[in-house]
Structure formats: C-alpha cells, structure tokens
Amino acid sequence: MPLILVDYSSDLDFDHQGFAKELHPMITEVIDATVADCKTVFRPAAQYTVGDGGPDAGAVVLVQIKLLEGRSVERRAELTTRIAALLQRYLSVPAALAVEITELERATYRVLGRTG
C-alpha cells in the first residue's frame, strides 16, 4: 500500500520514472508507508477528449492514490496538494490534471504479494 494509478494521454511527453521516483518518497513523508510499499501503474490512453476536443484542448493526466482507511482528511488533502504540484512540474504542455485520494476498507482489501 499505497496503490497509485496514473492515466495519461499517450502522446504526452511525460517522464514516468522520474515522477514515480519523486512521488514515492513524497507519499512516505505524509503518510505511514515506506517507498517499497508504493506501487505505481502508468496507463496511457490513446483516446481521450478534453473540452470540445479542439486542437488546443490539451492532454489529460489523472492520478489516483488508493490508501487503506484511517488517514485524516487533512493528511489526505496535504498529499493531494503536494502531488498536484509535483505533477505540474513534470508537464510542459497544457493538460487537464486531477489528483484523487481514496480510502480502501481494511476488512475487504487483500495484498497477495508476488505469486508464481
């Protein structure tokens, strides 16, 4: 834990590894986790539309952070603000950006680790 999902316009010039390498330690500064606990999946979206879909509409980047329940609203809000600022540093073109933190119920979440 945490699980990080990053959906982004596939034609966007975006340093995924650099972003993740800064994101993971940032998360551990705000919540009780280690860098080794952080798992990020980058999902390029070949098809997307911003606004009216015009040529100047820009790209899309959506970051979802999934945490086990129990962190205060203030901690989650601080993390959202910091992630949004980090994301803006990694983008040099117009983009619709969103950051969302959701909590997972401990009773229904399972980590299986590596299999095989």
Tab-separated table of N, CA, C and O in Angstrom, residues 2 11 21 23 27 29 33-34 37 49 52 61 73 91 93 107:
chain	number	residue	atom	x	y	z
A	2	PRO	N	0.703	2.237	-0.605
A	2	PRO	CA	-0.423	2.650	-1.425
A	2	PRO	C	-0.322	2.168	-2.877
A	2	PRO	O	0.748	1.848	-3.364
A	11	ASP	N	0.126	10.477	-26.049
A	11	ASP	CA	1.050	11.296	-26.825
A	11	ASP	C	1.744	12.359	-25.977
A	11	ASP	O	2.505	13.176	-26.489
A	21	LYS	N	9.727	8.278	-8.991
A	21	LYS	CA	10.856	8.342	-8.055
A	21	LYS	C	10.737	9.509	-7.088
A	21	LYS	O	11.256	9.451	-5.975
A	23	LEU	N	7.553	10.867	-6.431
A	23	LEU	CA	6.251	10.658	-5.801
A	23	LEU	C	6.335	9.715	-4.606
A	23	LEU	O	5.784	9.999	-3.542
A	27	ILE	N	5.053	10.557	-0.753
A	27	ILE	CA	3.941	9.890	-0.074
A	27	ILE	C	4.356	9.461	1.329
A	27	ILE	O	3.617	9.643	2.296
A	29	GLU	N	6.470	10.783	3.271
A	29	GLU	CA	6.618	11.939	4.159
A	29	GLU	C	5.294	12.336	4.795
A	29	GLU	O	5.272	12.947	5.853
A	33	ALA	N	4.032	4.944	5.499
A	33	ALA	CA	4.311	3.941	4.471
A	33	ALA	C	5.802	4.010	4.162
A	33	ALA	O	6.476	4.963	4.548
A	34	THR	N	6.298	3.002	3.468
A	34	THR	CA	7.684	3.021	3.010
A	34	THR	C	7.685	3.132	1.493
A	34	THR	O	6.679	2.826	0.839
A	37	ASP	N	6.607	0.109	-0.225
A	37	ASP	CA	5.165	-0.161	-0.203
A	37	ASP	C	4.450	0.441	-1.414
A	37	ASP	O	3.355	0.007	-1.756
A	49	THR	N	-10.586	12.970	-24.752
A	49	THR	CA	-11.113	14.243	-25.220
A	49	THR	C	-11.121	15.218	-24.057
A	49	THR	O	-11.594	14.884	-22.970
A	52	ASP	N	-13.962	20.618	-25.880
A	52	ASP	CA	-14.610	20.408	-27.180
A	52	ASP	C	-13.766	19.547	-28.119
A	52	ASP	O	-14.141	19.313	-29.263
A	61	VAL	N	-4.101	14.120	-17.537
A	61	VAL	CA	-3.382	13.283	-16.576
A	61	VAL	C	-4.253	13.167	-15.337
A	61	VAL	O	-4.645	14.177	-14.740
A	73	VAL	N	-8.501	13.648	7.010
A	73	VAL	CA	-8.802	14.450	5.825
A	73	VAL	C	-7.672	15.434	5.576
A	73	VAL	O	-7.276	15.666	4.428
A	91	LEU	N	5.071	18.513	-16.311
A	91	LEU	CA	4.376	18.758	-17.569
A	91	LEU	C	4.731	20.135	-18.116
A	91	LEU	O	4.721	21.118	-17.380
A	93	VAL	N	3.256	21.139	-21.196
A	93	VAL	CA	2.214	21.465	-22.161
A	93	VAL	C	0.879	21.573	-21.425
A	93	VAL	O	0.728	21.058	-20.321
A	107	ALA	N	-11.092	-4.252	5.932
A	107	ALA	CA	-11.767	-5.553	6.005
A	107	ALA	C	-11.919	-6.223	4.645
A	107	ALA	O	-12.010	-7.453	4.565
